PDB file of C-alpha atoms in Angstrom:
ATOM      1  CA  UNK A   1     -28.316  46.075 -47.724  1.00  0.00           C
ATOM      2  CA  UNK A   2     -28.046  43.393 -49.928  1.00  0.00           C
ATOM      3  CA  UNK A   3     -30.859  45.049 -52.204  1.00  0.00           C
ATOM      4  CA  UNK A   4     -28.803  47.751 -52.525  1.00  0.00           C
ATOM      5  CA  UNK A   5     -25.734  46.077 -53.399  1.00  0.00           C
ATOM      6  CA  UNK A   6     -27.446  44.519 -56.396  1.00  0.00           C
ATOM      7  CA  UNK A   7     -29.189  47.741 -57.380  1.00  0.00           C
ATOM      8  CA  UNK A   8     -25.844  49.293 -57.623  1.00  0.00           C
ATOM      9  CA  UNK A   9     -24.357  46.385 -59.878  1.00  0.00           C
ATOM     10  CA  UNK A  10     -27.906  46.786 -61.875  1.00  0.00           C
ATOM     11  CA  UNK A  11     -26.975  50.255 -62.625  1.00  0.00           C
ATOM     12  CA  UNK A  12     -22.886  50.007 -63.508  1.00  0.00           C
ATOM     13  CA  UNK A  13     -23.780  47.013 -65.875  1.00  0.00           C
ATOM     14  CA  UNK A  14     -26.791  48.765 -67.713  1.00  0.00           C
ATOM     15  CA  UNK A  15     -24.519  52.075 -67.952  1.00  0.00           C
ATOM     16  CA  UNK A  16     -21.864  49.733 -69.720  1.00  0.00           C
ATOM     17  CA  UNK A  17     -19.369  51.125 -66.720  1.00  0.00           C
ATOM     18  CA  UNK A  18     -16.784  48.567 -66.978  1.00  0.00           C
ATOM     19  CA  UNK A  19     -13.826  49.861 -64.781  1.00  0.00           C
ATOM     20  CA  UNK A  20     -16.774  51.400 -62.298  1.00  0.00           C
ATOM     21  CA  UNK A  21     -18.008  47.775 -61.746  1.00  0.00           C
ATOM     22  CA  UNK A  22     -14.547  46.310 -61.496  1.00  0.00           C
ATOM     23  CA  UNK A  23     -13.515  48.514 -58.653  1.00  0.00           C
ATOM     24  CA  UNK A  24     -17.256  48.720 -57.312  1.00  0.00           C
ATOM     25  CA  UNK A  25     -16.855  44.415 -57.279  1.00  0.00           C
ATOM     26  CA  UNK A  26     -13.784  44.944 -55.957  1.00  0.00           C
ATOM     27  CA  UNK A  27     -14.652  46.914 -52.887  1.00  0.00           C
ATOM     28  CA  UNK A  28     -18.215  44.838 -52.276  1.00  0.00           C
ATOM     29  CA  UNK A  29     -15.055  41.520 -51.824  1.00  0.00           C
ATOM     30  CA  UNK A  30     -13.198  43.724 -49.520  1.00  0.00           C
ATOM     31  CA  UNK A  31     -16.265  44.734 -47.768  1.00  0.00           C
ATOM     32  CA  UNK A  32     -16.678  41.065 -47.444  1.00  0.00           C
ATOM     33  CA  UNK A  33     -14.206  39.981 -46.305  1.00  0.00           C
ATOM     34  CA  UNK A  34     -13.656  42.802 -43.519  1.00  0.00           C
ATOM     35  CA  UNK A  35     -16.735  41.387 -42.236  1.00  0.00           C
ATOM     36  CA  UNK A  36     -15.920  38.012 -41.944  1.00  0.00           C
ATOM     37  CA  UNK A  37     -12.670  38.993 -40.029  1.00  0.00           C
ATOM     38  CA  UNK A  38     -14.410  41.198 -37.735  1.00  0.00           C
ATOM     39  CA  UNK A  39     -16.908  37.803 -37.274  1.00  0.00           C
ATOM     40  CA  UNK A  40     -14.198  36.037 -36.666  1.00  0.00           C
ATOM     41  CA  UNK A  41     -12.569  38.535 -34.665  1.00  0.00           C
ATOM     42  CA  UNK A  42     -15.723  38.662 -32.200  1.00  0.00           C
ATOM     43  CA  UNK A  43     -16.276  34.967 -31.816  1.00  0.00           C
ATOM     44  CA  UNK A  44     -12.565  34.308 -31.222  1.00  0.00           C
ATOM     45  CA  UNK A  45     -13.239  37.503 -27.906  1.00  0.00           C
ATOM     46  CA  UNK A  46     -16.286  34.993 -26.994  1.00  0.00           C
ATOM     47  CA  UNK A  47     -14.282  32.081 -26.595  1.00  0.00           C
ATOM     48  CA  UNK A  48     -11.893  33.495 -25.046  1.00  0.00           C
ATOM     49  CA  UNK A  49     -14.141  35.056 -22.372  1.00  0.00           C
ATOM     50  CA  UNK A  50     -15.462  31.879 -21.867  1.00  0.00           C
ATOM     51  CA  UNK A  51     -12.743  30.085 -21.370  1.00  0.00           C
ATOM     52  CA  UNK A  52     -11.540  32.945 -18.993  1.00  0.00           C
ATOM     53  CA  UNK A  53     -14.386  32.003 -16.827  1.00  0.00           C
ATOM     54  CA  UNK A  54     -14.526  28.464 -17.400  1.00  0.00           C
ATOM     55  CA  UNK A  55     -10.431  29.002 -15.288  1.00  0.00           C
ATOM     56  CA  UNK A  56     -11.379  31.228 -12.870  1.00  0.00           C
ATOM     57  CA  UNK A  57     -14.184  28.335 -12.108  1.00  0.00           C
ATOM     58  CA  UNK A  58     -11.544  25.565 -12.239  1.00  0.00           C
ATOM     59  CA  UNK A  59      -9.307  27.639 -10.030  1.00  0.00           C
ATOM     60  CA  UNK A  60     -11.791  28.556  -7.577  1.00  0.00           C
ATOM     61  CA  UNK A  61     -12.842  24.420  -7.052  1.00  0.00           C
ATOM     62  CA  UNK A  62      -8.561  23.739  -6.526  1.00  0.00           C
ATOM     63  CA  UNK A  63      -9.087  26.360  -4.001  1.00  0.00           C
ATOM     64  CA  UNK A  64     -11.659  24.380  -2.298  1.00  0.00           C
ATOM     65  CA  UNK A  65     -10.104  21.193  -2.560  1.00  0.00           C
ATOM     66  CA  UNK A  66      -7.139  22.806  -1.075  1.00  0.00           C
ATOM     67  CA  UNK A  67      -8.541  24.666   1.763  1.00  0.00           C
ATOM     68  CA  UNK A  68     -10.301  21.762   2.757  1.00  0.00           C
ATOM     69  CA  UNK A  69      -6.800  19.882   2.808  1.00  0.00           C
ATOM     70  CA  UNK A  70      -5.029  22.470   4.667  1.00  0.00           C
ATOM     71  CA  UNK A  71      -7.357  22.050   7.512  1.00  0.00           C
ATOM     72  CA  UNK A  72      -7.477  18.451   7.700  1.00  0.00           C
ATOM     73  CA  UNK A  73      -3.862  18.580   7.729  1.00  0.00           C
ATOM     74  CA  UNK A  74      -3.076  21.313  10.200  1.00  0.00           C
ATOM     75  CA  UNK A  75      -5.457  19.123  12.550  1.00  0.00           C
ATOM     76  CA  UNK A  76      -2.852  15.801  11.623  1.00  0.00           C
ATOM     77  CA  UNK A  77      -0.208  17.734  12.206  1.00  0.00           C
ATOM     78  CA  UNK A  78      -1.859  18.792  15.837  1.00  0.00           C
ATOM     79  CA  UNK A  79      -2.293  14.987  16.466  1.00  0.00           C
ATOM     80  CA  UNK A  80       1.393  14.074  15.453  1.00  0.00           C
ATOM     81  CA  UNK A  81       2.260  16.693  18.353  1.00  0.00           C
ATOM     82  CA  UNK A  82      -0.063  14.950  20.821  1.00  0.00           C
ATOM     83  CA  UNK A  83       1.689  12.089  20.063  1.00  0.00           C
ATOM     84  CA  UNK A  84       4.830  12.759  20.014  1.00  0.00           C
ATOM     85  CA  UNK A  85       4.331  14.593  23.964  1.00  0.00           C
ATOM     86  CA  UNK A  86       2.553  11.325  24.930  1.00  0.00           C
ATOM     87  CA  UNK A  87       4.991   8.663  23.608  1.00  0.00           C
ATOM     88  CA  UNK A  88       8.251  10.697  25.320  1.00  0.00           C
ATOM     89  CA  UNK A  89       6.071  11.071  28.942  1.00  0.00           C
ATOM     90  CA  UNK A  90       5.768   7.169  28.332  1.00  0.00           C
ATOM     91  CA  UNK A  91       9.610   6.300  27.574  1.00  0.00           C
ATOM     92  CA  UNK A  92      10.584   8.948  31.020  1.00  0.00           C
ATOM     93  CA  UNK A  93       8.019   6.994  32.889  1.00  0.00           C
ATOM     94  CA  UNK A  94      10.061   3.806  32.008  1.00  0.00           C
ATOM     95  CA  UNK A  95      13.217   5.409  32.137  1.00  0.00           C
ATOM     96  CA  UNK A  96      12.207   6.463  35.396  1.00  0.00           C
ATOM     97  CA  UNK A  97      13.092  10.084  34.483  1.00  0.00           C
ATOM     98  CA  UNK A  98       9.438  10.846  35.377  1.00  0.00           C
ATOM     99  CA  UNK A  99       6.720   9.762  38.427  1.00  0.00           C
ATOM    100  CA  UNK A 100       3.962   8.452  36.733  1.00  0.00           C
ATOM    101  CA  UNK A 101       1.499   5.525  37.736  1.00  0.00           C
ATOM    102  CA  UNK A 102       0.150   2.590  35.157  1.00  0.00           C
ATOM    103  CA  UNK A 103      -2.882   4.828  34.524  1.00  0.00           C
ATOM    104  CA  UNK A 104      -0.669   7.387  33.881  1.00  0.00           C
ATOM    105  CA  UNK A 105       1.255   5.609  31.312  1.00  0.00           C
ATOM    106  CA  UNK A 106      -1.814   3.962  29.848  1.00  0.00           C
ATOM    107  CA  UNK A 107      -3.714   7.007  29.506  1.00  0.00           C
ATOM    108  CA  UNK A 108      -0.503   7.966  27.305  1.00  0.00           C
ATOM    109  CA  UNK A 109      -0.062   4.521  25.592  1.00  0.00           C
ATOM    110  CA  UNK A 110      -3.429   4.503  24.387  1.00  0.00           C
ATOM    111  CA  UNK A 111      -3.519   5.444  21.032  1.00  0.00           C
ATOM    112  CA  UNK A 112      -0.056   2.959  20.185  1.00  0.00           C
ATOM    113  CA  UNK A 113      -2.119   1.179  17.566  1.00  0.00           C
ATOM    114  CA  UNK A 114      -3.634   4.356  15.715  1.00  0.00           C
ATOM    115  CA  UNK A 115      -2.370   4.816  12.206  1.00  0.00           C
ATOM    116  CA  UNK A 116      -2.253   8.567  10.871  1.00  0.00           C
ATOM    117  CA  UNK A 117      -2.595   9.260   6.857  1.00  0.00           C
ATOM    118  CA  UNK A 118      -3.297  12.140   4.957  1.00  0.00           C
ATOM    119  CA  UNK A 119      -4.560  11.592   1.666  1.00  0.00           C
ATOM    120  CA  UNK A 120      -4.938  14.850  -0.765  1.00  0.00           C
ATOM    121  CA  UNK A 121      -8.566  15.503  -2.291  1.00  0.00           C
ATOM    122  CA  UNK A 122      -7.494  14.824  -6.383  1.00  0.00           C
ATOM    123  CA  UNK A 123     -11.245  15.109  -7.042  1.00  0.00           C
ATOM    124  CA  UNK A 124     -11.096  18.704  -8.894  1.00  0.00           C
ATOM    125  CA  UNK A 125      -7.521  17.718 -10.181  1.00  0.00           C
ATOM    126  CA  UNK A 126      -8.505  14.222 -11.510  1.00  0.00           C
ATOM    127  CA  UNK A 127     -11.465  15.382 -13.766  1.00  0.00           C
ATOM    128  CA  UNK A 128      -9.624  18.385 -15.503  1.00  0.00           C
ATOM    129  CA  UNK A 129      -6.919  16.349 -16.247  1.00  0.00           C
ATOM    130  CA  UNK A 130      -8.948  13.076 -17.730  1.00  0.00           C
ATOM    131  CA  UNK A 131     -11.341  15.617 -19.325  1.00  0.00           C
ATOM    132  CA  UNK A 132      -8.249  17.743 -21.252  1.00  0.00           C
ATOM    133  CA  UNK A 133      -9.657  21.050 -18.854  1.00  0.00           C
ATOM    134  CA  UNK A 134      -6.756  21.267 -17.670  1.00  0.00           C
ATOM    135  CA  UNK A 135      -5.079  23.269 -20.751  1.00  0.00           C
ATOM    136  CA  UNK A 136      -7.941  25.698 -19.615  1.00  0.00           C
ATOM    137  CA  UNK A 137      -5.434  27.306 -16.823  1.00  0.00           C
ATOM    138  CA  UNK A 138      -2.859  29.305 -19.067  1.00  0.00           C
ATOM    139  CA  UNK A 139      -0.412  30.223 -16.672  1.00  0.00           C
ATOM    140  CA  UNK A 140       2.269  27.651 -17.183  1.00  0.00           C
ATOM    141  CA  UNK A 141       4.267  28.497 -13.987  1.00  0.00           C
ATOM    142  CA  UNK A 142       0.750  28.107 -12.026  1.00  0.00           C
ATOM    143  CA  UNK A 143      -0.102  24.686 -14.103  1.00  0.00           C
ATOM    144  CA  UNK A 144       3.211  23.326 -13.363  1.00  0.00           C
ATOM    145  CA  UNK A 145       2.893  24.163  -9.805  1.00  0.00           C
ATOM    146  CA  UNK A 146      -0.366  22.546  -9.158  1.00  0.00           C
ATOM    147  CA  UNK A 147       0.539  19.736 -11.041  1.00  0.00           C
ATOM    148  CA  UNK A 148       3.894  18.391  -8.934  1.00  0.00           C
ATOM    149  CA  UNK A 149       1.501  19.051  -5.847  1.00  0.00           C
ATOM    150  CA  UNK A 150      -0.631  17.005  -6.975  1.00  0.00           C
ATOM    151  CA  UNK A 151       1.906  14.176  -7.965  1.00  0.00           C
ATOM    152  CA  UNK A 152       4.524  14.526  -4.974  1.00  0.00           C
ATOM    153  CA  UNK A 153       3.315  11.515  -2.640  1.00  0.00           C
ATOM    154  CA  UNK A 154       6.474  11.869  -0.788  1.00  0.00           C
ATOM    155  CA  UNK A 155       4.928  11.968   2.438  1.00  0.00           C
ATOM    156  CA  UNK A 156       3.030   8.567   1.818  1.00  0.00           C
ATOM    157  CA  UNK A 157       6.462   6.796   2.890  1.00  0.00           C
ATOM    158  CA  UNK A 158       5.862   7.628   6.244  1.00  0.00           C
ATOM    159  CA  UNK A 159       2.615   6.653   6.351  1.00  0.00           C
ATOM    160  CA  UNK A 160       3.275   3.245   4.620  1.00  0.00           C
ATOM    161  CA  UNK A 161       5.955   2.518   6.995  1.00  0.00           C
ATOM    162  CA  UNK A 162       3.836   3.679  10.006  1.00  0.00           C
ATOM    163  CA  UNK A 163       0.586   1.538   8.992  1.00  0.00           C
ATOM    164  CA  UNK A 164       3.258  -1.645   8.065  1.00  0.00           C
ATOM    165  CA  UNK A 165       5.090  -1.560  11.824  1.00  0.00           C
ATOM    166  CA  UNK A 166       1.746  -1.055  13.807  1.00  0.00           C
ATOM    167  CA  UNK A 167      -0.438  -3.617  12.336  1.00  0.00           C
ATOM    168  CA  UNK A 168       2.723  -6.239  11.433  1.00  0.00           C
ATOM    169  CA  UNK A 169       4.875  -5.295  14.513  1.00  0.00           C
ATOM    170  CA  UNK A 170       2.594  -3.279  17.839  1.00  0.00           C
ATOM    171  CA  UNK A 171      -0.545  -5.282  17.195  1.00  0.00           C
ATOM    172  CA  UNK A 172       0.525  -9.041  17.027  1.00  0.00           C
ATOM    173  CA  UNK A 173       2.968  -8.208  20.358  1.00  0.00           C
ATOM    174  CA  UNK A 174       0.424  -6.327  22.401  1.00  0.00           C
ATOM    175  CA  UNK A 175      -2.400  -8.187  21.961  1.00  0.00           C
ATOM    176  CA  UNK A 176      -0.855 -10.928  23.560  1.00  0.00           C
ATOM    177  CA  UNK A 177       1.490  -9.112  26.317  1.00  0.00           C
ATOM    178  CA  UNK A 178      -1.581  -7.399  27.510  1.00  0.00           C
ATOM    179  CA  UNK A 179      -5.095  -5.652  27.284  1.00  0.00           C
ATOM    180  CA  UNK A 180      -5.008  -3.413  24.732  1.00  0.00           C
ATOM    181  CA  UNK A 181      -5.339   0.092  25.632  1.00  0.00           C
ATOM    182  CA  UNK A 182      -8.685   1.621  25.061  1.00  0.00           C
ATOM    183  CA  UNK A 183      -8.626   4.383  22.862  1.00  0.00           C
ATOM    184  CA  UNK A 184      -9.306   7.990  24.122  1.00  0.00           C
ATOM    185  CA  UNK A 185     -10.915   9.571  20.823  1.00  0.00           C
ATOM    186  CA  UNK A 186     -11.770  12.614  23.062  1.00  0.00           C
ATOM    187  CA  UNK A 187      -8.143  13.749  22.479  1.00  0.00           C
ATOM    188  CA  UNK A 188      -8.223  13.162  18.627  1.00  0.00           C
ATOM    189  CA  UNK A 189      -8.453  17.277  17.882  1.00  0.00           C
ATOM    190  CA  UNK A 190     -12.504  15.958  16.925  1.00  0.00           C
ATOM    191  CA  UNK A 191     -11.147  13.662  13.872  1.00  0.00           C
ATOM    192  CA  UNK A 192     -13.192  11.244  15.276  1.00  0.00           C
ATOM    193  CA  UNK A 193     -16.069  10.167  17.462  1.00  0.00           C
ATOM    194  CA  UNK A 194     -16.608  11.150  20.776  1.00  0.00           C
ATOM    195  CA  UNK A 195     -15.729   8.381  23.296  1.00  0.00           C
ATOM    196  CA  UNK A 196     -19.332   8.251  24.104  1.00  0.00           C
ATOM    197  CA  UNK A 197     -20.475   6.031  21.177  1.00  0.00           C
ATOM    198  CA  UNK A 198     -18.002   2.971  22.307  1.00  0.00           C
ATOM    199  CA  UNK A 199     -18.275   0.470  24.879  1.00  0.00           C
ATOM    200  CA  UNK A 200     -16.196   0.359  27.871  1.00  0.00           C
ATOM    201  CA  UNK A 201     -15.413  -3.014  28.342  1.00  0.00           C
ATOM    202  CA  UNK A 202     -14.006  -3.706  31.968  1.00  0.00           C
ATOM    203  CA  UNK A 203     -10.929  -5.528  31.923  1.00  0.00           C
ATOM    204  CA  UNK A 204     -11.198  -6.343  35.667  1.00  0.00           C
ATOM    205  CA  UNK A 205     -13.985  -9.250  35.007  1.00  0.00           C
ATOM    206  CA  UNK A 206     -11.386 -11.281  33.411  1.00  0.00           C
ATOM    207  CA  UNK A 207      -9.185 -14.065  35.108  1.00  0.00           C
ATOM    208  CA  UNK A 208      -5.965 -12.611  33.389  1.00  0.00           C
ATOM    209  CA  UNK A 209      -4.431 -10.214  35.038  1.00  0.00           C
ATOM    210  CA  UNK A 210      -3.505  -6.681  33.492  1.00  0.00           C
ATOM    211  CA  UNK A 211       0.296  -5.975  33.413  1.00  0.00           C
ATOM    212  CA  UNK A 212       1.836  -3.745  35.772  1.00  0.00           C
ATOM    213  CA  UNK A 213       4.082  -0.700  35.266  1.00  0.00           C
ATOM    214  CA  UNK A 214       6.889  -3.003  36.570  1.00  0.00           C
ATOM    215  CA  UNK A 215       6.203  -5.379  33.882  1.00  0.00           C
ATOM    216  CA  UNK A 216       5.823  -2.599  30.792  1.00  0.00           C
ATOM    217  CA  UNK A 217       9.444  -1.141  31.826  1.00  0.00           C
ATOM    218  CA  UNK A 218      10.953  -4.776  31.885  1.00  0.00           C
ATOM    219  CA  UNK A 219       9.762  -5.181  28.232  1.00  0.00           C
ATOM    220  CA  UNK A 220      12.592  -4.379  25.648  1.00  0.00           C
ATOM    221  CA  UNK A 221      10.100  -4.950  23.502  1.00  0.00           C
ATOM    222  CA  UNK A 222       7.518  -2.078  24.647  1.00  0.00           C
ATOM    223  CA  UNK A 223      10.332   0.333  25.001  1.00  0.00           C
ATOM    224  CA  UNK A 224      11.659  -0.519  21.384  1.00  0.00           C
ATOM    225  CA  UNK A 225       7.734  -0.197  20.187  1.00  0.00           C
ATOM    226  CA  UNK A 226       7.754   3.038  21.880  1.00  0.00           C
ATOM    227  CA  UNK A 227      11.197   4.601  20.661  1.00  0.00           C
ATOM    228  CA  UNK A 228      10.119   3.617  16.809  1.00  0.00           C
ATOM    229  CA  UNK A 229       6.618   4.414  17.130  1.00  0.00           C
ATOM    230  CA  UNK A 230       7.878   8.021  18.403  1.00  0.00           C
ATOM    231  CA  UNK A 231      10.939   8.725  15.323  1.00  0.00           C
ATOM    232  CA  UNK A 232       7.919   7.597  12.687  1.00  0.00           C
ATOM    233  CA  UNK A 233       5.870  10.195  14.210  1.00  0.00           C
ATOM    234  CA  UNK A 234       8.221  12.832  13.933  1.00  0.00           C
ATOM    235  CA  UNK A 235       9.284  11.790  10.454  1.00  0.00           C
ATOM    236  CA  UNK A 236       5.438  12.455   9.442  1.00  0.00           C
ATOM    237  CA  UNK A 237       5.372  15.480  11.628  1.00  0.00           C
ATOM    238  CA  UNK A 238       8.062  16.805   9.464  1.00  0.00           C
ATOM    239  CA  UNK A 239       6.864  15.643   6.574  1.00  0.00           C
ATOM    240  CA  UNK A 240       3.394  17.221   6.869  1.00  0.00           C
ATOM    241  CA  UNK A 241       4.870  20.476   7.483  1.00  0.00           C
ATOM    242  CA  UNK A 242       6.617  20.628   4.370  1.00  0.00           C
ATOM    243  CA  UNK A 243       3.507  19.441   2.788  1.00  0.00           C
ATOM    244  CA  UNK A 244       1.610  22.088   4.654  1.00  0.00           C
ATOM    245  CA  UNK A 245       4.191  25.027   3.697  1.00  0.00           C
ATOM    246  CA  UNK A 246       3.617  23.571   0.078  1.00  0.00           C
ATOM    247  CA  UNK A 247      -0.252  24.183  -0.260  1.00  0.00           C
ATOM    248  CA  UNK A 248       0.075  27.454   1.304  1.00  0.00           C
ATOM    249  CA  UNK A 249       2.217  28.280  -1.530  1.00  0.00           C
ATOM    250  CA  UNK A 250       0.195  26.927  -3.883  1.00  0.00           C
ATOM    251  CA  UNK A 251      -2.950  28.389  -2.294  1.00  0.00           C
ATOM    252  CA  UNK A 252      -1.222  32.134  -3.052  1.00  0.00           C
ATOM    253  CA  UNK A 253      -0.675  31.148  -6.613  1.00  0.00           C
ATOM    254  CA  UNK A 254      -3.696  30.337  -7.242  1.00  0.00           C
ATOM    255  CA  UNK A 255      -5.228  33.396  -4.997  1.00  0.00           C
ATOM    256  CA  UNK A 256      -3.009  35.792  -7.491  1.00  0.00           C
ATOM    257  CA  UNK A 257      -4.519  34.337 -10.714  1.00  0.00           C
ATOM    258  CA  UNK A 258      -8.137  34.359  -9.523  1.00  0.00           C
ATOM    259  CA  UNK A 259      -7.698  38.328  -8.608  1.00  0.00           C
ATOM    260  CA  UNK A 260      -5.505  38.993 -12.032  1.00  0.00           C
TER     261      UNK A 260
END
């Protein structure tokens, strides 16, 4: 093509065609030029097809990190419920609103030193944003979205609160009022280890003396530590739910951009 270009030009000069060579030069620039736009034109498609896929990639991974989420948090909000049924059959028990013996009550007072947190999975949402990927998702209602989920940490007060009173509050109390209950990980919704892999210690082979029921519904102190423990478990109950109802909508934003 090019040979044929300067063939022509050959010709128009040796023919002493002046204006034929003008417009001839003319038309080889626009020529030109329409080909470097159309090269630009195609590599600007390119990389915009790749970074099409390069967001439909990104979204998919939020997805992940999000579905994973939504069951580990459907499963805390399960235990918050357990909890919640087990603290109120403790306070009736001492209110004397229900029959229940000490093994009763212990077998519902056992998990009064577990702590409950839910901590999102920032991994996919962490890199895009320290790498700059993050532009990469280019619908701004969808990247707004999925970035106040990933800031709100408004749940986290609960959490705080409930880690401060049980290990500052329960635990210095109870481990001197009594044996502390032995945890019954069976009835963690499989969050943890079966009570299988644990020791059972016998409390029985000690000189002191486990407390009776009498002496757990004498205790201001244990009811207090129950009525508190119970309210902080409902606040994160509630708090997880609106957390929950939150990555669900998320979840369907990002669901409708990954099938646009």
């Amino acid at each position: 093509m090019i040979k044929l270009f300067r063939n022509i030009r050959k010709n128009l000069l040796q023919t002493s065609s002046t204006g034929k060579y003008l417009k001839y030069a003319i038309g080889e620039i626009v020529l030109v030029v329409i080909g470097i736009l159309i090269a630009l034109q195609v590599n600007d498609w390119n990389e915009h097809r790749k970074q099409a896929v390069q967001e439909q990639f990104l979204l998919a991974k939020l997805k992940t990190d999000l579905n994973s989420d939504i069951k580990i948090l459907t499963l805390a909000i399960s235990g918050t419920e357990d909890r919640i049924r087990e603290y109120k059959f403790c306070l009736d028990v001492l209110a004397g609103k229900t029959v229940g013996t000490i093994i009763d009550f212990k077998n519902n007072f056992h998990s009064i030193l577990t702590l409950y947190r839910f901590n999102k999975n920032k991994t996919t949402f962490n890199n895009l944003v320290e790498s700059g990927k993050i532009e990469l998702i280019k619908n701004q209602t969808l990247l707004d979205s999925i970035v106040s989920y990933y800031n709100d940490e408004s749940h986290k007060g609960f959490d705080n609160a409930m880690e401060e009173y049980t290990r500052n509050t329960i635990g210095p109390f109870l481990f001197q009022f009594d044996y502390i209950p032995r945890v019954n990980y069976d009835k963690f919704n499989n969050m943890v280890s079966s009570n299988r892999y644990y020791t059972n210690i016998d409390i029985s082979q000690f000189e002191v003396k486990s407390k009776s029921l009498h002496d757990y519904k004498k205790s201001i102190y244990i009811i207090n530590i129950l009525r508190q423990k119970l309210w902080m478990v409902e606040g994160q109950k509630m708090h997880y739910q609106n957390l929950l109802k939150n990555m669900k909508t998320l979840e369907t934003k990002i669901n409708n951009e990954i099938k646009r």
